[in-house]
Coordinates of N, CA, C and O in Angstrom, one line a residue:
X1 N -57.3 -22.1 -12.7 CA -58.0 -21.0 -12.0 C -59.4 -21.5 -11.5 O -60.1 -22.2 -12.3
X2 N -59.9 -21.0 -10.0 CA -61.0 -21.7 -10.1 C -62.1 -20.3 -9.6 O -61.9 -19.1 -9.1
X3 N -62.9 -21.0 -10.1 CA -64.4 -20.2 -10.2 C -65.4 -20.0 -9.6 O -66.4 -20.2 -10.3
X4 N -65.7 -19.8 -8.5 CA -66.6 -19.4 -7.7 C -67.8 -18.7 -7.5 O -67.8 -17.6 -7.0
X5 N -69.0 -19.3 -7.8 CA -70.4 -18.0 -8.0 C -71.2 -18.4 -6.7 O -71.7 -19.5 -6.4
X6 N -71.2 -17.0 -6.0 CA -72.2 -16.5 -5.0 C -73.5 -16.6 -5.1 O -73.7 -16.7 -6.3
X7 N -74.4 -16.6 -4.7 CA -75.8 -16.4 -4.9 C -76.8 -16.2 -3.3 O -77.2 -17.1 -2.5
X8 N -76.9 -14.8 -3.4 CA -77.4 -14.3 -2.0 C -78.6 -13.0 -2.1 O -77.9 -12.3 -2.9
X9 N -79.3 -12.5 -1.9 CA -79.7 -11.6 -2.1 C -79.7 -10.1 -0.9 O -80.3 -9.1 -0.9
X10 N -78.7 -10.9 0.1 CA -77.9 -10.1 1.1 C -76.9 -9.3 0.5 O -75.7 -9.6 0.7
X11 N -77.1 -8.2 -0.2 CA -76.2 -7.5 -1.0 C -74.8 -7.5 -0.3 O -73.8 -7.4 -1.0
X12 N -74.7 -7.6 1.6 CA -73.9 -7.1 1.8 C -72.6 -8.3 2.5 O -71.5 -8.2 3.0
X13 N -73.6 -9.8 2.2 CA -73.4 -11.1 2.5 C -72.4 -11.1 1.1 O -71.2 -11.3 1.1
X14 N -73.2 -10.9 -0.1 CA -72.0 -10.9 -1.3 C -71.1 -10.5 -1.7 O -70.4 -11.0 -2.5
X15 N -71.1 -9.1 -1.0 CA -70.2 -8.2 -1.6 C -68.6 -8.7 -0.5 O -67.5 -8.6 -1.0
X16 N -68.9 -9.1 0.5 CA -68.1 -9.7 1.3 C -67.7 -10.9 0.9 O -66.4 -11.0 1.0
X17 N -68.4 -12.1 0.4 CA -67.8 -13.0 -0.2 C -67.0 -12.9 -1.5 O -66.0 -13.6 -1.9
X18 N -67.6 -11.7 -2.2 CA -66.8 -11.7 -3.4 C -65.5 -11.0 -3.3 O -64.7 -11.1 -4.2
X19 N -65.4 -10.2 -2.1 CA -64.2 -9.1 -1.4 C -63.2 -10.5 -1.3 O -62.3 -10.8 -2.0
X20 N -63.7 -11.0 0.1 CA -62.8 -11.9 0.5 C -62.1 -13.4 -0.2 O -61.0 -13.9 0.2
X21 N -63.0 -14.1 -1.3 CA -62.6 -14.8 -1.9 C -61.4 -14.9 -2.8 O -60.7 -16.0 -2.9
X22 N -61.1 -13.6 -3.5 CA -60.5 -13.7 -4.8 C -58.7 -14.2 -3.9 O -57.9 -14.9 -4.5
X23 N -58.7 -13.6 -2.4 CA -57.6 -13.8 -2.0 C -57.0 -15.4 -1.6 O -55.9 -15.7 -1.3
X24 N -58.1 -16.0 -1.8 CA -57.5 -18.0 -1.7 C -58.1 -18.1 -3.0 O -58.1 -19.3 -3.3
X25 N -58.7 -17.5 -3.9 CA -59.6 -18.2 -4.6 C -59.2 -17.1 -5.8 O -59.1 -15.9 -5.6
X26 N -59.1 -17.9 -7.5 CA -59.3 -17.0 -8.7 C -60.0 -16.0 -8.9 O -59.7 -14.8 -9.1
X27 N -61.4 -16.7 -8.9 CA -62.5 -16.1 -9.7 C -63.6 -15.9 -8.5 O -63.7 -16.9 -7.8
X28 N -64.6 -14.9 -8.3 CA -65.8 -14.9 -7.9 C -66.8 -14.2 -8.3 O -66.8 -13.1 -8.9
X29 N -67.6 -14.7 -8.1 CA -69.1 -14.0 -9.1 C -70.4 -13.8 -7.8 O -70.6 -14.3 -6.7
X30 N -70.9 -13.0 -8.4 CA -71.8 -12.8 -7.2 C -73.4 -12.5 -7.7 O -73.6 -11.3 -7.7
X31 N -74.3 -13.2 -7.9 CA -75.8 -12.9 -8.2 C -76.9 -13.0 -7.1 O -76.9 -13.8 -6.2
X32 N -78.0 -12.0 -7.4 CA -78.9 -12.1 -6.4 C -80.2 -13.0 -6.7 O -81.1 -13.0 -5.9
X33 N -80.0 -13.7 -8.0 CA -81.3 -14.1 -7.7 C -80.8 -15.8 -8.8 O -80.1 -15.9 -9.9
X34 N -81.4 -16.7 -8.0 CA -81.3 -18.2 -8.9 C -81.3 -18.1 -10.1 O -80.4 -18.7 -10.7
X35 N -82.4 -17.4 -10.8 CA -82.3 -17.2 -12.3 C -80.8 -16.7 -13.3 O -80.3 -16.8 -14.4
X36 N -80.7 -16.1 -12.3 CA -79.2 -15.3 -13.0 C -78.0 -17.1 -12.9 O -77.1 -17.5 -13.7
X37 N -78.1 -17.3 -12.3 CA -77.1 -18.6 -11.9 C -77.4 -19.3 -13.3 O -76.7 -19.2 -14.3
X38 N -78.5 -20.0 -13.3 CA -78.5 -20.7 -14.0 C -78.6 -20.5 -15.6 O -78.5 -21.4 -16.4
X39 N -78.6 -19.1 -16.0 CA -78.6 -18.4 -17.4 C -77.0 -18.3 -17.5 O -76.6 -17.8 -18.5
X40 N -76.0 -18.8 -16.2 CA -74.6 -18.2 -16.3 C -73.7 -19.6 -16.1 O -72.5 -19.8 -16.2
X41 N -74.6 -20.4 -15.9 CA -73.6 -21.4 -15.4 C -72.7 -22.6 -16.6 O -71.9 -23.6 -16.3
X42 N -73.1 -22.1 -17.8 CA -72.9 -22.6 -19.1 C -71.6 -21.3 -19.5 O -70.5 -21.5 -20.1
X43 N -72.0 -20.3 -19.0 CA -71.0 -19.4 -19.9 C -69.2 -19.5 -18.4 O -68.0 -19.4 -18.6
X44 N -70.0 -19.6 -17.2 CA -68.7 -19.2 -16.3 C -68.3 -20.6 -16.2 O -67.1 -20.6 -15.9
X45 N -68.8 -21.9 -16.4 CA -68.4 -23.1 -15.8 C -67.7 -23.0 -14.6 O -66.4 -22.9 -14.7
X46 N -68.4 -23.0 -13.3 CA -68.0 -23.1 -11.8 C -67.1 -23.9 -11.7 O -66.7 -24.5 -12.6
X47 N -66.5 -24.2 -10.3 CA -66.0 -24.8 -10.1 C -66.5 -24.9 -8.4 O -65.8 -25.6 -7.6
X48 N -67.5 -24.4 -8.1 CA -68.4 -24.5 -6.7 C -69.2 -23.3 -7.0 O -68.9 -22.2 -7.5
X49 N -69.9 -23.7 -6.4 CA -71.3 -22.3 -6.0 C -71.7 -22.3 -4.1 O -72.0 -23.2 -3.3
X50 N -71.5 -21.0 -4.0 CA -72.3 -20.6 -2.6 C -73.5 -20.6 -2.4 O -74.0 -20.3 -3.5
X51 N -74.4 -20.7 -1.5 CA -76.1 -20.6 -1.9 C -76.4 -19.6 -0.6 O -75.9 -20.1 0.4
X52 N -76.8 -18.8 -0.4 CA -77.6 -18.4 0.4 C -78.9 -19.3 0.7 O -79.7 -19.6 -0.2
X53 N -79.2 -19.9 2.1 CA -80.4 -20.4 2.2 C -82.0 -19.6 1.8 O -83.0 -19.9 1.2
X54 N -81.3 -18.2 3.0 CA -83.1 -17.5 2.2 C -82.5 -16.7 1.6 O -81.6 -16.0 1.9
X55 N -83.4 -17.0 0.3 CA -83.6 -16.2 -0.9 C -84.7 -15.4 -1.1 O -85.6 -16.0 -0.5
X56 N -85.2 -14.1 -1.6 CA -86.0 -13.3 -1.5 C -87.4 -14.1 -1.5 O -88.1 -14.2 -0.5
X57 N -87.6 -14.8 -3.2 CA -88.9 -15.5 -3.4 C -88.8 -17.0 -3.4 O -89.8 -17.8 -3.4
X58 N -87.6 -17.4 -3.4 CA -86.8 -19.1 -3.5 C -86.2 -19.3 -1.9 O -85.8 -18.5 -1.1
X59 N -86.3 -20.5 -1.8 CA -85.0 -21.0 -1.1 C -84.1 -21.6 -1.3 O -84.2 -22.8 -1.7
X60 N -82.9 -21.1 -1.2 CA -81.3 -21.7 -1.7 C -81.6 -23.1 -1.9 O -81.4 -23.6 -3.0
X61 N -82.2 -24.0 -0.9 CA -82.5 -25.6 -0.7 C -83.0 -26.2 -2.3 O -82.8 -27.3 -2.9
X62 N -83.7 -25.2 -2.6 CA -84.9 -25.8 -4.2 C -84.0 -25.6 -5.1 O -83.9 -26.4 -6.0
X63 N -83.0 -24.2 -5.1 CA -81.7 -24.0 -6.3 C -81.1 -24.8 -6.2 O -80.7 -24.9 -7.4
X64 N -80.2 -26.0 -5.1 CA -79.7 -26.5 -5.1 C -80.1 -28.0 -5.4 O -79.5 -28.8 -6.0
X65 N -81.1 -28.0 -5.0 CA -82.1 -29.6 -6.0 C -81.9 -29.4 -7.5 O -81.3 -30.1 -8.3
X66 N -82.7 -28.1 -7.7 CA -82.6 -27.7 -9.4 C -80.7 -28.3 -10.1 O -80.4 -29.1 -11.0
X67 N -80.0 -27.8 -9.3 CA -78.7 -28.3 -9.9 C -78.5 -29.5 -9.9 O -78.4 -30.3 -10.8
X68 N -78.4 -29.4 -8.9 CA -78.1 -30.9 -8.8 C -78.8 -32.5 -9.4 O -78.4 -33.7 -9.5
X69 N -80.0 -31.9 -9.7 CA -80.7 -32.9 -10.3 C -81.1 -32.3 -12.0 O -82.1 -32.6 -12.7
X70 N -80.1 -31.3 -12.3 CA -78.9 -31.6 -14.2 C -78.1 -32.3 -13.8 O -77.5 -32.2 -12.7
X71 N -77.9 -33.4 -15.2 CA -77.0 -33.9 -14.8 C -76.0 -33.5 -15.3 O -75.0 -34.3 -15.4
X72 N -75.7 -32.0 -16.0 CA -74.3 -31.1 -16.3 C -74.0 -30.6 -15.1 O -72.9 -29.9 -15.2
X73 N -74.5 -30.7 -13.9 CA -74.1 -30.0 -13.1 C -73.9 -30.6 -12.0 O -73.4 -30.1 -11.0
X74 N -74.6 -32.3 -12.0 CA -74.6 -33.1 -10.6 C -73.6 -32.9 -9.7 O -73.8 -32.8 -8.5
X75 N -72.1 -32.8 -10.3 CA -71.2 -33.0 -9.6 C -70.5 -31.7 -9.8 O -69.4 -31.6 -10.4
X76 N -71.5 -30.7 -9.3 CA -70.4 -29.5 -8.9 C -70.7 -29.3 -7.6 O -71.9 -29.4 -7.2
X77 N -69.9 -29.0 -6.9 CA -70.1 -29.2 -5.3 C -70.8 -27.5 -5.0 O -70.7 -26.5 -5.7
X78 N -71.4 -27.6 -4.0 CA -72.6 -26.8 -3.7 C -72.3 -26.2 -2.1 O -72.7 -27.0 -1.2
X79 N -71.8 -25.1 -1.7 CA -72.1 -25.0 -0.1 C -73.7 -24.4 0.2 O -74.1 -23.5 -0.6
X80 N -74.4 -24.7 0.8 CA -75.7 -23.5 1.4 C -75.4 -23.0 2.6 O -75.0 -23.8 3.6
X81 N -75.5 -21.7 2.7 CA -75.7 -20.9 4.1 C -76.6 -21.2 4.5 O -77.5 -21.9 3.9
X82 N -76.7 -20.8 5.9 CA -77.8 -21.2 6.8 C -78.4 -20.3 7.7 O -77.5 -19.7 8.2
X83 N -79.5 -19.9 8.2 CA -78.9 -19.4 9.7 C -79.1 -20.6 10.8 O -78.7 -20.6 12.0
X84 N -79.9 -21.9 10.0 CA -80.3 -22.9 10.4 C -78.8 -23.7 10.9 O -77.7 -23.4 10.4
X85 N -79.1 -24.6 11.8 CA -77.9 -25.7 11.9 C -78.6 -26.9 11.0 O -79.7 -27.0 10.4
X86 N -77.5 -27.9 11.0 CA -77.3 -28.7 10.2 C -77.9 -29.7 10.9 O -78.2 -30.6 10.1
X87 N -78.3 -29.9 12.2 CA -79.0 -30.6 12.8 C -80.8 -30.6 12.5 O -81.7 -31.5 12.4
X88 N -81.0 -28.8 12.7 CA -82.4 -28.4 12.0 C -83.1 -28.8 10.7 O -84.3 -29.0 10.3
X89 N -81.4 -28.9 10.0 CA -82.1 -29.7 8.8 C -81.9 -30.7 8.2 O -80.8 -31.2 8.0
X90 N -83.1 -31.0 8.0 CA -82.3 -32.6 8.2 C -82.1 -33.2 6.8 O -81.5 -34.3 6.5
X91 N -82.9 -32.3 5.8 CA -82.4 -32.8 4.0 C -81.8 -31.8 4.2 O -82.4 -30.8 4.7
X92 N -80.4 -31.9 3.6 CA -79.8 -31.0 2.8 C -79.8 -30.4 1.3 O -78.9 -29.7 0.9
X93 N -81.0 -30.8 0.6 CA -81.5 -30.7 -0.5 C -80.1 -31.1 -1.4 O -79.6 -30.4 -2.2
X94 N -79.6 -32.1 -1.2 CA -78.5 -32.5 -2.2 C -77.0 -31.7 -2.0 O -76.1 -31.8 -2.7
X95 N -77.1 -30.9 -1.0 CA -75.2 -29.9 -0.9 C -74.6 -30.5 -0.6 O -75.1 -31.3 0.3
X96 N -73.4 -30.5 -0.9 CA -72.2 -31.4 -0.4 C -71.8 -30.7 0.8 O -70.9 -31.4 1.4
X97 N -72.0 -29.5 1.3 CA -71.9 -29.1 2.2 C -73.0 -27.9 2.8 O -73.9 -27.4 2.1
X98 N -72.6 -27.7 4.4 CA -73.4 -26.5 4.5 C -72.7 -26.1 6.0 O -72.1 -26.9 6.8
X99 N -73.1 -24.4 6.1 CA -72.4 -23.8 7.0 C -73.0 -22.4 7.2 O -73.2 -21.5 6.5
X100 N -73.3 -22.9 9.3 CA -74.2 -22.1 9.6 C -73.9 -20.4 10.0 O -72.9 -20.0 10.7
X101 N -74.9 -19.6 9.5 CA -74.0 -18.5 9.7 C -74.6 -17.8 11.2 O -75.8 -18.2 11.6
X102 N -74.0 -17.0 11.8 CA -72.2 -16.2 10.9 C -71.9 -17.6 11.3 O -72.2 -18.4 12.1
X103 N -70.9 -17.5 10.0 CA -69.8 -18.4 10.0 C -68.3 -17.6 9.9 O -68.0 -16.4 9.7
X104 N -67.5 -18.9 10.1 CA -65.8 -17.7 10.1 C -65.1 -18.5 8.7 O -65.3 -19.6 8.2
X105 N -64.4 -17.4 8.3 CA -64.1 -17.0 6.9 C -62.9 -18.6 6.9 O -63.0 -19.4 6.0
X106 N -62.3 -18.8 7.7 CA -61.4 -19.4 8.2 C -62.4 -20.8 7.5 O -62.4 -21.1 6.4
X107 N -63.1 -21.5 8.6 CA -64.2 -22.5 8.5 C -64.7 -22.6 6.8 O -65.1 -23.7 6.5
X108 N -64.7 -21.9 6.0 CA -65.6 -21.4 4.9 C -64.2 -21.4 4.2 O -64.4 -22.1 3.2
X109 N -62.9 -21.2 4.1 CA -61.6 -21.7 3.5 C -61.4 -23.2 3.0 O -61.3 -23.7 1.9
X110 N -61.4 -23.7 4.7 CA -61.1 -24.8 4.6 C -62.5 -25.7 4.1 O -62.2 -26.9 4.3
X111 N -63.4 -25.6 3.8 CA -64.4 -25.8 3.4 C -64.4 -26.0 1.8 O -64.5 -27.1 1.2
X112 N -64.4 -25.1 1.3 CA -64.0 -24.8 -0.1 C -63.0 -25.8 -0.4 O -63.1 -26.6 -1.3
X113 N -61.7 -25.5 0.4 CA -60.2 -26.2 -0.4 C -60.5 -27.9 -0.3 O -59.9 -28.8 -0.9
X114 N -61.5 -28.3 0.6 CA -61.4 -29.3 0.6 C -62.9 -29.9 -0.4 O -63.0 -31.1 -0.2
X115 N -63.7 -29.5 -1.1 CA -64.6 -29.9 -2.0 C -64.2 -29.7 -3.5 O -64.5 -30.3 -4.5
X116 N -63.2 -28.3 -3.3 CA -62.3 -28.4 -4.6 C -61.0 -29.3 -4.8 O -60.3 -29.3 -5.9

């Protein structure tokens, strides 16, 4: 079963990801704020995390450093949203992926199936 945690503070960005996931995907979790991730990421053991780029007081980019530079967590693959292109940015703060939004659910499938 795999495990999926959101993290957006677009209530309506998550509630959609957590709607839509469970149907290719086990498990989804959905938090609005980085702190909650990382108080959870010991108890749900992911198996990817979504990032919202803006975050209310953070940016997705710095949550995604934070992870990735534990080394319990180096290698859990990471998407960040964007509204940015991928061209705009030019560090990816360590994600193994990223995808600018809106993006299609479709793109964001095959996305997933292939980092899992």
């Amino acid at each position: 079963m795999k495990n999926i945690i959101v993290i957006s503070t677009d209530s309506n960005l998550a509630e959609t990801l957590t709607g839509a996931l469970p149907y290719n995907f086990t498990c989804a979790e959905a938090f609005e704020h980085p702190d909650q991730l990382f108080a959870q990421l010991n108890r749900l053991n992911p198996d990817l995390v979504i990032i919202d780029f803006m975050l209310d007081d953070l940016n997705g980019g710095g949550t995604v450093h934070q992870i990735k530079s534990d080394s319990r967590w180096r290698s859990l693959p990471v998407i960040i949203l964007s509204e940015f292109s991928a061209e705009q940015m030019s560090n990816k703060f360590g994600s193994d992926a990223m995808i600018k939004k809106p993006f299609n659910f479709t793109e964001l499938d095959t996305l997933i199936k292939q980092l899992l």
